[in-house]
């Protein structure tokens, strides 16, 4: 019994001694943290989505406080209003950035992009992409297993079971970029958020030649350059057999939509322009009536 008590007392004394030593060591090497970090962290939305490039809002708050130039820092969830509040509190210039929204650049629905084989593996785009090109003839199209949907913390993107393609709710999307990182086919990108949900973009990323595209998908871009030729604002470029519309230059004139022969250019939030009727072909010039035979004979005789 005495041995047990002495052991317990010895352990108790050692525990107290260790606690005292740890306390003094902690005080000796304590790092003073700027109290403003806590304040700025509370100003941030607290989503911890990683869209700002940091693991969480704490890391973002720490960078906002410690950096003199915060022009390259931006919280996509809080947006410009949140960044202005943080900058005003810290006495720094707020970074300016246009609001963005995730955009799915694939129009290959189940109806327009027929399946050529059946995948019987893990229901993951990342896994399927590492094994083969996909269930269709297009090696660039959406795989449809919903990795983007799983990655979204805001329930802003869901795979439509009828089309097999993900659809973005622009009201819920915060442009955090999680779905962009999750897509192994890189068909999702962050684009300028148009007012009233209006947008024009090429819903295809295939770099195959036109003949190959047409065999694999009826809605693919064939790189014909018709859209580029009709654009008056130089907003469309064609590179590697696929067209791309620069949202910073596009003025939503919609002429390119009517010119696209495959419907690869998507129009959102607006009605298409009425197609101009084709001018009727000019009638051939009327031939002059032949002179009577009698008149001709008279001319010869003369």
Coordinates of C-alpha atoms in Angstrom, one line a residue:
X1 CA 0.0 0.0 0.0
X2 CA 2.8 2.4 0.9
X3 CA 4.6 1.6 -2.4
X4 CA 1.4 2.4 -4.3
X5 CA 0.9 5.7 -2.5
X6 CA 4.5 6.7 -3.0
X7 CA 4.2 5.9 -6.7
X8 CA 1.1 8.0 -7.1
X9 CA 2.6 10.9 -5.2
X10 CA 5.8 10.7 -7.3
X11 CA 3.8 10.7 -10.5
X12 CA 1.7 13.7 -9.2
X13 CA 4.8 15.7 -8.4
X14 CA 6.3 14.9 -11.7
X15 CA 3.1 16.0 -13.5
X16 CA 3.1 19.3 -11.6
X17 CA 6.7 19.9 -12.3
X18 CA 6.2 19.1 -16.0
X19 CA 3.3 21.5 -16.2
X20 CA 5.3 24.3 -14.6
X21 CA 8.2 23.7 -17.0
X22 CA 5.8 23.7 -20.0
X23 CA 4.2 26.9 -18.9
X24 CA 7.5 28.8 -18.6
X25 CA 8.7 27.4 -21.9
X26 CA 5.4 28.5 -23.6
X27 CA 5.7 32.0 -22.1
X28 CA 9.4 32.2 -23.2
X29 CA 8.7 31.3 -26.8
X30 CA 5.2 32.7 -27.1
X31 CA 4.5 34.4 -30.4
X32 CA 2.4 37.5 -30.2
X33 CA -0.4 37.4 -32.8
X34 CA -2.0 40.5 -34.2
X35 CA -5.5 40.9 -32.7
X36 CA -6.7 42.3 -36.0
X37 CA -6.5 38.8 -37.5
X38 CA -9.4 37.7 -35.3
X39 CA -11.5 40.7 -36.3
X40 CA -10.8 40.2 -40.0
X41 CA -11.6 36.5 -39.8
X42 CA -15.0 37.4 -38.4
X43 CA -15.6 39.7 -41.4
X44 CA -15.0 36.8 -43.8
X45 CA -17.9 34.5 -44.6
X46 CA -16.4 31.5 -42.8
X47 CA -17.0 29.1 -45.7
X48 CA -13.4 27.7 -45.6
X49 CA -13.9 26.6 -49.2
X50 CA -10.3 27.3 -50.3
X51 CA -11.4 29.6 -53.2
X52 CA -9.1 32.3 -52.0
X53 CA -6.1 30.0 -52.2
X54 CA -5.8 29.4 -48.5
X55 CA -6.9 26.3 -46.5
X56 CA -9.4 28.4 -44.6
X57 CA -10.6 31.9 -43.7
X58 CA -8.0 32.1 -40.9
X59 CA -5.2 31.9 -43.4
X60 CA -6.8 34.5 -45.6
X61 CA -7.3 36.8 -42.6
X62 CA -3.6 36.4 -41.6
X63 CA -2.5 37.3 -45.1
X64 CA -4.8 40.3 -45.3
X65 CA -3.3 41.7 -42.0
X66 CA 0.3 40.9 -42.7
X67 CA 0.7 41.9 -46.3
X68 CA 1.0 45.5 -47.3
X69 CA -0.3 44.9 -50.8
X70 CA -3.5 42.9 -50.8
X71 CA -4.4 43.5 -54.5
X72 CA -3.9 39.8 -55.4
X73 CA -6.0 38.6 -52.5
X74 CA -9.7 38.0 -53.0
X75 CA -12.5 36.1 -51.3
X76 CA -14.9 34.8 -54.0
X77 CA -17.6 33.9 -51.5
X78 CA -17.7 37.3 -49.8
X79 CA -17.1 39.2 -53.0
X80 CA -16.1 42.9 -53.4
X81 CA -18.3 44.0 -50.5
X82 CA -16.5 41.8 -48.0
X83 CA -13.1 42.7 -49.4
X84 CA -13.9 46.4 -49.1
X85 CA -14.9 46.0 -45.5
X86 CA -11.7 44.2 -44.6
X87 CA -9.6 46.7 -46.5
X88 CA -11.3 49.7 -44.9
X89 CA -10.7 48.2 -41.4
X90 CA -7.0 47.6 -42.2
X91 CA -6.6 51.0 -44.0
X92 CA -5.5 49.3 -47.2
X93 CA -6.7 49.5 -50.8
X94 CA -9.4 47.0 -51.6
X95 CA -8.8 44.6 -54.5
X96 CA -11.3 45.0 -57.4
X97 CA -12.5 42.0 -59.3
X98 CA -15.6 41.3 -61.4
X99 CA -18.0 38.7 -60.1
X100 CA -17.6 35.3 -61.7
X101 CA -19.7 32.2 -62.1
X102 CA -18.8 28.6 -62.9
X103 CA -19.6 27.7 -66.5
X104 CA -19.9 24.2 -67.9
X105 CA -18.4 24.2 -71.4
X106 CA -19.8 20.9 -72.8
X107 CA -23.0 20.6 -74.7
X108 CA -22.8 16.9 -75.4
X109 CA -26.0 15.7 -73.9
X110 CA -27.1 12.0 -74.0
X111 CA -29.1 12.8 -77.1
X112 CA -26.4 14.6 -78.9
X113 CA -23.4 12.5 -77.9
X114 CA -24.3 8.8 -78.2
X115 CA -22.6 6.2 -76.0
X116 CA -20.2 3.8 -77.7
X117 CA -19.4 1.7 -74.6
X118 CA -20.5 1.1 -71.0
X119 CA -18.3 2.0 -68.0
X120 CA -18.6 -0.4 -65.1
X121 CA -16.2 1.0 -62.5
X122 CA -16.1 3.5 -59.6
X123 CA -18.6 6.3 -60.2
X124 CA -15.9 9.0 -60.1
X125 CA -14.8 11.2 -63.0
X126 CA -11.2 11.2 -61.6
X127 CA -11.1 7.4 -61.6
X128 CA -12.8 7.0 -65.0
X129 CA -10.6 9.6 -66.6
X130 CA -7.5 7.8 -65.4
X131 CA -8.6 4.6 -67.0
X132 CA -9.9 5.6 -70.5
X133 CA -11.3 8.5 -72.6
X134 CA -15.0 8.0 -71.7
X135 CA -18.2 6.3 -72.8
X136 CA -18.5 8.3 -76.0
X137 CA -16.4 9.0 -79.0
X138 CA -15.4 12.4 -77.6
X139 CA -12.3 12.3 -75.5
X140 CA -12.9 15.9 -74.2
X141 CA -16.5 15.7 -73.0
X142 CA -18.1 15.5 -69.6
X143 CA -17.9 12.1 -68.0
X144 CA -21.1 12.8 -65.9
X145 CA -20.2 11.1 -62.6
X146 CA -20.6 14.3 -60.6
X147 CA -17.2 14.9 -59.0
X148 CA -18.0 18.6 -59.4
X149 CA -21.3 18.2 -57.6
X150 CA -19.5 16.5 -54.7
X151 CA -16.8 19.2 -54.5
X152 CA -19.3 22.1 -54.3
X153 CA -20.0 23.2 -50.7
X154 CA -22.8 25.5 -51.8
X155 CA -25.1 23.0 -53.6
X156 CA -24.7 25.2 -56.7
X157 CA -23.9 22.5 -59.3
X158 CA -25.8 19.3 -60.0
X159 CA -25.8 16.7 -62.7
X160 CA -29.0 16.6 -64.7
X161 CA -29.9 12.9 -65.1
X162 CA -31.7 13.5 -68.4
X163 CA -28.8 15.3 -70.1
X164 CA -26.0 13.7 -68.2
X165 CA -24.4 17.2 -67.8
X166 CA -23.8 19.3 -64.7
X167 CA -25.9 22.5 -64.4
X168 CA -24.9 25.6 -62.4
X169 CA -27.3 27.6 -60.2
X170 CA -25.9 31.1 -60.8
X171 CA -27.6 32.4 -57.7
X172 CA -25.9 29.9 -55.4
X173 CA -22.5 29.8 -57.2
X174 CA -19.8 31.7 -55.3
X175 CA -17.0 31.1 -57.9
X176 CA -14.9 29.3 -55.3
X177 CA -13.4 27.2 -58.0
X178 CA -13.8 23.8 -56.3
X179 CA -15.7 22.4 -59.2
X180 CA -13.1 23.6 -61.6
X181 CA -10.4 21.8 -59.7
X182 CA -12.5 18.6 -59.4
X183 CA -13.2 18.3 -63.2
X184 CA -10.5 16.1 -64.8
X185 CA -11.7 17.0 -68.3
X186 CA -11.3 20.7 -67.5
X187 CA -14.7 21.6 -69.1
X188 CA -15.7 23.9 -66.2
X189 CA -14.2 27.4 -66.0
X190 CA -14.9 30.6 -64.1
X191 CA -16.3 33.3 -66.4
X192 CA -17.5 36.8 -66.0
X193 CA -20.9 36.9 -64.4
X194 CA -23.2 38.8 -66.8
X195 CA -25.9 41.0 -65.4
X196 CA -29.4 39.3 -65.2
X197 CA -27.8 36.0 -65.9
X198 CA -27.1 36.7 -69.6
X199 CA -24.2 35.0 -71.3
X200 CA -22.8 33.8 -74.6
X201 CA -20.1 31.1 -74.7
X202 CA -18.8 28.2 -76.7
X203 CA -20.0 25.0 -75.0
X204 CA -17.3 22.8 -76.3
X205 CA -13.6 22.2 -75.6
X206 CA -12.8 19.5 -78.1
X207 CA -9.6 20.0 -80.1
X208 CA -10.4 17.3 -82.6
X209 CA -10.9 18.2 -86.3
X210 CA -14.4 19.0 -87.5
X211 CA -15.1 15.6 -89.2
X212 CA -14.1 13.7 -86.0
X213 CA -16.2 16.0 -83.8
X214 CA -19.3 15.6 -86.0
X215 CA -19.1 11.8 -85.7
X216 CA -18.8 12.0 -81.9
X217 CA -21.1 14.8 -80.9
X218 CA -23.8 16.8 -82.8
X219 CA -23.3 19.8 -80.6
X220 CA -19.5 20.1 -80.9
X221 CA -17.5 23.0 -82.3
X222 CA -16.0 22.1 -85.7
X223 CA -13.6 25.1 -85.9
X224 CA -15.3 26.6 -89.0
X225 CA -14.5 30.2 -87.9
X226 CA -17.9 31.5 -89.1
X227 CA -18.5 33.0 -85.6
X228 CA -15.1 34.6 -85.6
X229 CA -15.7 36.3 -89.0
X230 CA -19.1 37.7 -88.0
X231 CA -17.9 39.1 -84.6
X232 CA -17.4 42.9 -84.8
X233 CA -15.7 43.1 -81.4
X234 CA -12.8 40.6 -82.0
X235 CA -14.1 38.7 -79.0
X236 CA -13.9 35.3 -80.7
X237 CA -10.7 33.4 -81.5
X238 CA -10.3 29.9 -83.0
X239 CA -7.3 27.9 -81.9
X240 CA -6.7 24.2 -82.0
X241 CA -9.9 23.6 -83.9
X242 CA -12.2 25.1 -81.2
X243 CA -13.6 28.6 -80.8
X244 CA -13.5 30.6 -77.6
X245 CA -15.4 33.8 -76.7
X246 CA -13.6 36.3 -74.5
X247 CA -16.3 37.5 -72.0
X248 CA -14.4 40.8 -71.4
X249 CA -14.7 41.7 -75.1
X250 CA -18.1 40.2 -75.9
X251 CA -21.0 42.7 -76.2
X252 CA -23.8 40.1 -76.4
X253 CA -24.7 41.1 -80.0
X254 CA -25.6 37.4 -80.5
X255 CA -24.7 37.3 -84.2
X256 CA -22.3 34.4 -83.6
X257 CA -25.2 32.3 -82.2
X258 CA -27.0 32.4 -85.6
X259 CA -23.8 31.7 -87.5
X260 CA -22.8 28.5 -85.7
X261 CA -23.9 25.5 -87.8
X262 CA -23.8 23.0 -84.9
X263 CA -25.3 25.1 -82.1
X264 CA -22.1 24.9 -80.1
X265 CA -22.5 28.5 -79.0
X266 CA -24.8 28.7 -76.0
X267 CA -27.1 31.7 -75.3
X268 CA -28.3 32.3 -71.7
X269 CA -30.9 34.8 -70.5
X270 CA -31.7 36.2 -73.9
X271 CA -33.7 35.4 -77.0
X272 CA -31.7 34.7 -80.2
X273 CA -31.7 37.3 -82.9
X274 CA -34.3 36.7 -85.7
X275 CA -32.6 35.1 -88.6
X276 CA -32.5 37.3 -91.7
X277 CA -34.4 35.9 -94.7
X278 CA -32.2 34.9 -97.6
X279 CA -32.5 37.3 -100.6
X280 CA -34.2 35.6 -103.6
X281 CA -31.9 34.7 -106.4
X282 CA -31.8 37.2 -109.2
X283 CA -33.7 36.2 -112.3
X284 CA -31.6 35.6 -115.4
X285 CA -31.6 38.3 -118.0
X286 CA -34.3 37.9 -120.6
X287 CA -33.0 36.9 -124.0
X288 CA -33.7 39.3 -126.9
X289 CA -36.4 37.9 -129.2
X290 CA -35.0 36.5 -132.4
X291 CA -35.6 38.5 -135.5
X292 CA -38.2 37.1 -138.0
X293 CA -36.7 34.9 -140.8
X294 CA -38.1 37.3 -143.4
X295 CA -36.3 40.3 -141.9
X296 CA -33.1 38.4 -141.7
X297 CA -33.3 37.4 -145.4
X298 CA -34.0 41.0 -146.4
X299 CA -30.9 42.2 -144.4
X300 CA -28.8 39.6 -146.2
X301 CA -30.1 40.7 -149.6
X302 CA -29.3 44.3 -148.8

